[in-house]
Tab-separated table of C-alpha atoms in Angstrom:
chain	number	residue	atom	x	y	z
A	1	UNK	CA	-22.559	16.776	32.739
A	2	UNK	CA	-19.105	18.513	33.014
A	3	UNK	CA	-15.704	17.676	31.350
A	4	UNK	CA	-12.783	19.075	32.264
A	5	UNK	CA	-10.114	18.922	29.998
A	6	UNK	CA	-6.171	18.916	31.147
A	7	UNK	CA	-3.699	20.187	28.858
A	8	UNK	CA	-0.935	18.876	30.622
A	9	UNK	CA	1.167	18.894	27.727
A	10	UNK	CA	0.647	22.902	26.467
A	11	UNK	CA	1.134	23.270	30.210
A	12	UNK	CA	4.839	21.536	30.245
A	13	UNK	CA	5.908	23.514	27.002
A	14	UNK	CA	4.851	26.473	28.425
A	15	UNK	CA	7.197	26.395	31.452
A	16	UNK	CA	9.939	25.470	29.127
A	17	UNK	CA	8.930	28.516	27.309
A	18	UNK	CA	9.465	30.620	30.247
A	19	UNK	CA	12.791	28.755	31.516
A	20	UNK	CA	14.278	29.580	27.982
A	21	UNK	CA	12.926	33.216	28.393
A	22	UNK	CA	14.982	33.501	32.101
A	23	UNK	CA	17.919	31.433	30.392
A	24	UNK	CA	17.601	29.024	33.038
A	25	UNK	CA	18.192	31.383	36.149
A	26	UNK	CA	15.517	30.262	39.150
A	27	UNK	CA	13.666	33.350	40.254
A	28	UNK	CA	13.904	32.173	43.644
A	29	UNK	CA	17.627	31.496	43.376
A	30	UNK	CA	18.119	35.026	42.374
A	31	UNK	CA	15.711	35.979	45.520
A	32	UNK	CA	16.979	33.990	47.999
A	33	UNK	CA	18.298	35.415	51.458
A	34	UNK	CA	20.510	32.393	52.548
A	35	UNK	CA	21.886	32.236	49.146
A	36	UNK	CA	22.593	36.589	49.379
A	37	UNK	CA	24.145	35.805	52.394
A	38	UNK	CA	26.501	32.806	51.107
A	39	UNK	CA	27.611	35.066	48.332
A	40	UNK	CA	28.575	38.151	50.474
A	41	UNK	CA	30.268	35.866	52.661
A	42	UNK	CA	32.594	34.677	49.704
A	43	UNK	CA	33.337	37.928	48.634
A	44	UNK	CA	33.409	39.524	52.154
A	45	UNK	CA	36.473	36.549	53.580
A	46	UNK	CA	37.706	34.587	50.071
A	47	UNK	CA	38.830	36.663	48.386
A	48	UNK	CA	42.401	39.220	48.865
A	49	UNK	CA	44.357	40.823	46.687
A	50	UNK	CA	48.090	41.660	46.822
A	51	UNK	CA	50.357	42.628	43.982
A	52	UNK	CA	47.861	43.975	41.843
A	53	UNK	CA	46.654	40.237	41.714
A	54	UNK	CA	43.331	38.952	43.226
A	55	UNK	CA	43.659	35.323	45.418
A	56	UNK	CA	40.492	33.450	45.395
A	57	UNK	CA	39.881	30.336	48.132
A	58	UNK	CA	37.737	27.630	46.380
A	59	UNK	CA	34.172	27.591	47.662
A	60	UNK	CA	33.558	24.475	49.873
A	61	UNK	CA	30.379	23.210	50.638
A	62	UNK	CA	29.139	22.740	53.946
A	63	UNK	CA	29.220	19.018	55.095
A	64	UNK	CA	31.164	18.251	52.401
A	65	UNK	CA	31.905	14.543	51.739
A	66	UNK	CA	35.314	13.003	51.935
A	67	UNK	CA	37.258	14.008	48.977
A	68	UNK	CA	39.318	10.983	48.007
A	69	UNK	CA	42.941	11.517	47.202
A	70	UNK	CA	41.814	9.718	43.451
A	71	UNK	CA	45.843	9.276	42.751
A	72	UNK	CA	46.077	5.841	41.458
A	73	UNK	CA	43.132	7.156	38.447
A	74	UNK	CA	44.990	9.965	37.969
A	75	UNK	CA	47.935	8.197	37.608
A	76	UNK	CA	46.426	5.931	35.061
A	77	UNK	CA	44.593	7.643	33.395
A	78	UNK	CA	47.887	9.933	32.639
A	79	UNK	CA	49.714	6.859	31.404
A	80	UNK	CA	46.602	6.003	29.223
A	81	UNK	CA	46.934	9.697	27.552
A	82	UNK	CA	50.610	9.110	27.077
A	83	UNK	CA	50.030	6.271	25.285
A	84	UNK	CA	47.489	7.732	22.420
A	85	UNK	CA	49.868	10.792	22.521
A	86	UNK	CA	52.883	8.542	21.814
A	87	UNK	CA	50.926	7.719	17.800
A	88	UNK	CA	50.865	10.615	16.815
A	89	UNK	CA	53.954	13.111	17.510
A	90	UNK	CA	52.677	16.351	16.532
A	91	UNK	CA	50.058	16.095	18.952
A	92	UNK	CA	52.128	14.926	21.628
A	93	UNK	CA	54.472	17.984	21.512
A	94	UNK	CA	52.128	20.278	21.700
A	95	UNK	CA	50.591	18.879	25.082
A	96	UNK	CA	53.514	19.243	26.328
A	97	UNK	CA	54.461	22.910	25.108
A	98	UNK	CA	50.884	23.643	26.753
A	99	UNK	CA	52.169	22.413	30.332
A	100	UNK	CA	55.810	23.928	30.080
A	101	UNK	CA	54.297	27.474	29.327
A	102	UNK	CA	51.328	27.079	31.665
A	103	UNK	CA	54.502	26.559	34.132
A	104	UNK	CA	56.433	29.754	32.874
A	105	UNK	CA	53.759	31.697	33.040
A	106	UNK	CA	53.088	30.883	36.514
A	107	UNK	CA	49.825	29.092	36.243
A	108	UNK	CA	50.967	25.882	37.533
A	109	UNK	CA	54.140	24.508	39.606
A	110	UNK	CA	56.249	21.458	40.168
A	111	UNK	CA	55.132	19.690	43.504
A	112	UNK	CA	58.694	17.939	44.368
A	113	UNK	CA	57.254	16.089	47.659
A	114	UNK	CA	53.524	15.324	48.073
A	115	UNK	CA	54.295	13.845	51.800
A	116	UNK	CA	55.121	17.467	52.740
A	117	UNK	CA	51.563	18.534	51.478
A	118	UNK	CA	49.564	20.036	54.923
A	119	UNK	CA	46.320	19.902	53.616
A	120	UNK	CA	43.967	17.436	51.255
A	121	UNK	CA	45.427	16.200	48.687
A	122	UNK	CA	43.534	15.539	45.509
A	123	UNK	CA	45.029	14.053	41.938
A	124	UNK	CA	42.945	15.501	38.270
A	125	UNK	CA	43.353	13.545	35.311
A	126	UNK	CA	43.538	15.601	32.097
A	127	UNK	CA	42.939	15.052	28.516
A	128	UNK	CA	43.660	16.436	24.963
A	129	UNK	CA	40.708	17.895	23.070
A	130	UNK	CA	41.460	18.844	19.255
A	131	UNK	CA	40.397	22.412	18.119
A	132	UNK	CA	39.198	23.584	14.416
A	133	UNK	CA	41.990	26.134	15.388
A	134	UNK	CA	45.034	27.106	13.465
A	135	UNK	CA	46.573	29.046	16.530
A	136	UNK	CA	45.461	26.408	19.125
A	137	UNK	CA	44.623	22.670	17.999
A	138	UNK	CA	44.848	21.161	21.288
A	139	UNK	CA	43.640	22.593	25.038
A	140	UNK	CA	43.878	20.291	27.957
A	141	UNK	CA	40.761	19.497	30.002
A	142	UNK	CA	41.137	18.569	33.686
A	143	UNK	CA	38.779	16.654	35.093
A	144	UNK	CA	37.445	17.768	38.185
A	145	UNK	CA	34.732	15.069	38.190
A	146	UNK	CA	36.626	11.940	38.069
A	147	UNK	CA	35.341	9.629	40.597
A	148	UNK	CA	37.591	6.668	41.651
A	149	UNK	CA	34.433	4.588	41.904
A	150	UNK	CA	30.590	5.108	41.245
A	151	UNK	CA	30.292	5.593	45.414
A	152	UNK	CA	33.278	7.855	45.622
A	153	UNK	CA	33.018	11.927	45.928
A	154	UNK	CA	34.344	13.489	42.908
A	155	UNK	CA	36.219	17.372	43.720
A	156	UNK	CA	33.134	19.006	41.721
A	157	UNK	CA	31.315	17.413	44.221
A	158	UNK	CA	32.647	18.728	47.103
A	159	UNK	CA	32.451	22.567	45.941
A	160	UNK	CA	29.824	24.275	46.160
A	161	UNK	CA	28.121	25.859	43.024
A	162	UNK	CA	26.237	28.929	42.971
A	163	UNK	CA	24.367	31.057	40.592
A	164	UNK	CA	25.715	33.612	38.019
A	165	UNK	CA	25.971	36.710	40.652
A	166	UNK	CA	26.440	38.976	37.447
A	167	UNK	CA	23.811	40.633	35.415
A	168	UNK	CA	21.659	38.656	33.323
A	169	UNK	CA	22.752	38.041	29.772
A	170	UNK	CA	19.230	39.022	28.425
A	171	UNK	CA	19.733	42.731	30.426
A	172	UNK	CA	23.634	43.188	28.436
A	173	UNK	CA	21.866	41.982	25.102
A	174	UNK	CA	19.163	44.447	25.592
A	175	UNK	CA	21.579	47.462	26.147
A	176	UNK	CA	24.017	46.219	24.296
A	177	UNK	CA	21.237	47.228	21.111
A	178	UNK	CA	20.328	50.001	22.644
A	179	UNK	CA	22.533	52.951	21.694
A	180	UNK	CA	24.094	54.315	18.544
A	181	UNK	CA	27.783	53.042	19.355
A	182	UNK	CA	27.955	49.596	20.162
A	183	UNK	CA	31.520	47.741	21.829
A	184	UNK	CA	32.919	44.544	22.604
A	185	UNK	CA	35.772	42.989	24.216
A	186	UNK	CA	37.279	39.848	26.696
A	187	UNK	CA	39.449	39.538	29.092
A	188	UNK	CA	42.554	37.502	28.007
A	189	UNK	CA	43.002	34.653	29.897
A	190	UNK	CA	40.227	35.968	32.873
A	191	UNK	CA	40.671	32.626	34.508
A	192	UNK	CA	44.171	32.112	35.174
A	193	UNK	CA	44.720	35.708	36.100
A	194	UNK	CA	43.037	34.887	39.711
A	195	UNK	CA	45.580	33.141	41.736
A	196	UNK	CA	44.484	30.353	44.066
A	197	UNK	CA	45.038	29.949	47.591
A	198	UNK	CA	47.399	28.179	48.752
A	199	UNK	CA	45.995	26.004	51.285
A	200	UNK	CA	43.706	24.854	47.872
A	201	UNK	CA	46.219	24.271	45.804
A	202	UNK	CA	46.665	20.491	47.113
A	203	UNK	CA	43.247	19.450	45.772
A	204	UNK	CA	44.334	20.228	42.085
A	205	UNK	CA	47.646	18.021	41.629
A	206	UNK	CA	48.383	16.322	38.179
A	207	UNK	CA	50.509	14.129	36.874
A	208	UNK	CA	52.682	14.904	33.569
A	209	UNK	CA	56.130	13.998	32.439
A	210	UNK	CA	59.710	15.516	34.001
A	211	UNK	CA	60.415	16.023	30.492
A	212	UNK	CA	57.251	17.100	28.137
A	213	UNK	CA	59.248	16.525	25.299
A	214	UNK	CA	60.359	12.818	26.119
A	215	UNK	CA	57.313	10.120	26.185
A	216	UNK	CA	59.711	7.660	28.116
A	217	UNK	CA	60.399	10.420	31.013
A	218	UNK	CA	59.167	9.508	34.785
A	219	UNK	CA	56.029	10.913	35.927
A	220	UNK	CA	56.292	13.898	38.011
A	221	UNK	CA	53.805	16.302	39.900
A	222	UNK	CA	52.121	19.658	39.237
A	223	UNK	CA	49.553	21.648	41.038
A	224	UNK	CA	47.873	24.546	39.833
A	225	UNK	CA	48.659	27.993	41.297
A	226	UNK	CA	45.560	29.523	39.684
A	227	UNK	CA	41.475	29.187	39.063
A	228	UNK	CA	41.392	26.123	36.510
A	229	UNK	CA	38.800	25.511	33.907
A	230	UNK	CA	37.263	21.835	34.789
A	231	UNK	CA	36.142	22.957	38.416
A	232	UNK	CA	32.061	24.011	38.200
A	233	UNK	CA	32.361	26.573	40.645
A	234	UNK	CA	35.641	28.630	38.261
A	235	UNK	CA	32.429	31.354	36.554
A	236	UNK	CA	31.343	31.726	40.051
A	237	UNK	CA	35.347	32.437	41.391
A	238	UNK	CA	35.834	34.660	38.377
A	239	UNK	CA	32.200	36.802	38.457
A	240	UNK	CA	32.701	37.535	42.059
A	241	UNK	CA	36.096	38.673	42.033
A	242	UNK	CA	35.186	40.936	38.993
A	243	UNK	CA	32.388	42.093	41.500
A	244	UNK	CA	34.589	42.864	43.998
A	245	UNK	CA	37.152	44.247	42.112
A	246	UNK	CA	34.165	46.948	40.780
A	247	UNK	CA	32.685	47.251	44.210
A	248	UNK	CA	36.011	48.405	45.721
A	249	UNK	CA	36.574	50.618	42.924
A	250	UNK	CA	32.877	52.951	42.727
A	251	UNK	CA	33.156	54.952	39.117
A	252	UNK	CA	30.980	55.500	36.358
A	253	UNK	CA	33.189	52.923	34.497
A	254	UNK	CA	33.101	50.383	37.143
A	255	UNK	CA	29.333	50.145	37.382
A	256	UNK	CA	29.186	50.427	33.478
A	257	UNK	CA	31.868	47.169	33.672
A	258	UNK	CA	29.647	45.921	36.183
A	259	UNK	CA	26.042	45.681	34.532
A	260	UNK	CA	27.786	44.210	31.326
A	261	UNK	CA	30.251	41.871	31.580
A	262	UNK	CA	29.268	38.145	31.131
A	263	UNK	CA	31.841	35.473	32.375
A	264	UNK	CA	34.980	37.273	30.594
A	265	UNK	CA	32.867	38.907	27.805
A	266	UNK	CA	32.358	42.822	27.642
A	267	UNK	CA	29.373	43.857	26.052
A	268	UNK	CA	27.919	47.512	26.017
A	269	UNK	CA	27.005	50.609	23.832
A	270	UNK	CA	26.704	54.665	24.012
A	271	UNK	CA	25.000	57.217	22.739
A	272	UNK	CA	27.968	59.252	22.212
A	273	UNK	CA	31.853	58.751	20.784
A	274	UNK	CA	33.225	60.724	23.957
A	275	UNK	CA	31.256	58.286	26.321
A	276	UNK	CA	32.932	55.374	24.507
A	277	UNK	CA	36.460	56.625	24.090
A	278	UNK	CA	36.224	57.796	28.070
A	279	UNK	CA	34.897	53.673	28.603
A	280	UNK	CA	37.348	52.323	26.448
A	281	UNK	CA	40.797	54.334	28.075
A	282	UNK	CA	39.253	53.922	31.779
A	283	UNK	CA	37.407	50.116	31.342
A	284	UNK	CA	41.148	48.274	30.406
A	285	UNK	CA	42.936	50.499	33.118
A	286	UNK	CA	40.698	49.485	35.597
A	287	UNK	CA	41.117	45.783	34.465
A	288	UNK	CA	44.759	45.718	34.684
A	289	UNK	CA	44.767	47.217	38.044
A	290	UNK	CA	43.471	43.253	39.310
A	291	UNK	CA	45.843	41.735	36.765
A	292	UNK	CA	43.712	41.680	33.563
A	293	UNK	CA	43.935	42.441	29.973
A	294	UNK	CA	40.883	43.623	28.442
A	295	UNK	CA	41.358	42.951	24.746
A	296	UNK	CA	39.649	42.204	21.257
A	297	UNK	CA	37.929	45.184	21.108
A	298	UNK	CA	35.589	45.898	18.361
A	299	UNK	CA	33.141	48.270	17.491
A	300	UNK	CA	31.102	50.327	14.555
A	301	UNK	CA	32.733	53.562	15.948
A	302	UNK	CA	35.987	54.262	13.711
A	303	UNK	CA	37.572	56.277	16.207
A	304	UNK	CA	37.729	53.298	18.671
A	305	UNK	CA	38.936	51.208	16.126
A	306	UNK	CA	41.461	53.731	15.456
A	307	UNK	CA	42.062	54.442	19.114
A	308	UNK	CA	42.928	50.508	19.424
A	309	UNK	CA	45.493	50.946	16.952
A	310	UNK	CA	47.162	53.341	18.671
A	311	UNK	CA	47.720	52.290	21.688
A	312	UNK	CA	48.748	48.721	20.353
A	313	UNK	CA	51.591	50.768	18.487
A	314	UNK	CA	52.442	52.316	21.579
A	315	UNK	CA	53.019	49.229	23.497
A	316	UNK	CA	54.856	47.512	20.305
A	317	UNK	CA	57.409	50.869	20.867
């Protein structure tokens, strides 16, 4: 007699073993020609630059579903935040300093007329979330998968959503521990540095008040001008403009950038204080040549420390 014992169990803990190992990235995502294809094809005809500033078109999928204009929830919705904002003053001011400098720094902009929009139009609602932050206590989240009802697209939906097309995060760690000088930075604000196009700019209207100061003020419009946070596909927008951005600009540097930046995190290290000074000068010139600030540096090399300094003095002159 023969028994044959299943460990189905050690089986299923084993593949989550090997999941966590990968970090969740499908081999045959990573492997797959259609996908390649997709990808190249973004960065190949969505993606221009002009004035030192890269435009990015949002990634639709194919067959996409009707995307609902969703302006009677947004609308809502808005008036419901108003409403909590309204108890407690502090908070409400600051929401609306958020919006009035997203607008000055040209991340977002008034919509006067939506009957003049040419293409779909699509209404986000947005929310407060508090910070443990002295600097920033508040950030705004805009929801980009609001659904009007539970058979209604959302605009998440309707995007499509790719892998991470940068290096794997296990690869930077790896090299990151690898040499005697180690170095990390981010880019400032990586997201709303990529401008969106316009013909996608309809799909991202909000509603906030003509006067952010004023909880009684009419309800106007605003549409984003620039890659926003609550979308899914925003890593994928960002990574492959940073890829293109490297790709059309071949240097030691670039391909150094290339193999270790993670979303809008720079991690790396060197063997030698030269090769890190050289990365350092070169890495945030090549940055703000697509409209991006590489900052926060640190390091266990004194001279880059020192270096970082300097050139902060300079620019305060």
């Amino acid at each position: 007699m023969n028994i044959l014992v299943c460990h189905k169990q050690e089986e299923c803990d084993l593949e989550k073993f090997w999941k966590l190992e990968s970090l969740g990235i499908d081999a045959k995502e990573q492997n797959d020609p259609d996908l390649a294809e997709s990808i190249e094809n973004y960065l190949q005809t969505s993606i221009t630059k002009k004035n030192n500033k890269y435009i990015t078109k949002l990634p639709w999928r194919e067959n996409a579903p009707e995307l609902p204009t969703n302006e009677d929830i947004a609308k809502r919705r808005t008036e419901s935040v108003i409403r909590r904002l309204k108890k407690d003053p502090e908070m409400f001011r600051k929401y609306g300093e958020i919006i009035t400098d997203q607008e000055q720094r040209g991340f977002i902009e008034k919509v006067y007329d939506e009957s003049t929009c040419t293409n779909k139009v699509h209404y986000i609602p947005h929310h407060p979330v508090k910070k443990d932050s002295v600097t920033t206590p508040i950030r705004i989240v805009y929801n980009c998968s609001c659904r009007a009802n539970d058979s209604s697209p959302c605009l998440n939906d309707c995007l499509a959503t790719y892998p991470p097309i940068m290096t794997d995060l296990t690869e930077i760690l790896v090299r990151f521990r690898m040499y005697k000088y180690a170095v990390t930075a981010d880019i400032e604000k990586a997201f709303l540095h990529i401008e969106l196009d316009v013909d996608d700019r309809d799909v991202t209207i909000f509603y906030w008040l003509e006067n952010p100061m004023d909880t009684e003020s009419r309800l106007i419009t605003y549409r984003f001008k620039v890659v926003l946070f609550g979308a899914t596909c925003s890593p994928f927008m960002l990574s492959a403009t940073l890829m293109k951005h490297f790709r059309d600009n071949p240097s030691t540097t670039s391909t150094e950038l290339q193999r270790n930046v993670y979303v809008d995190n720079v991690l790396t290290s060197f063997t030698d204080k030269q090769s890190l000074l050289k990365f350092f000068t070169e890495s945030r010139k090549l940055l703000s040549e697509a409209g991006f600030n590489l900052r926060s540096w640190n390091s266990n090399s004194t001279e880059l420390i020192t270096e970082r300094r300097r050139t902060r003095q300079d620019r305060r002159q």
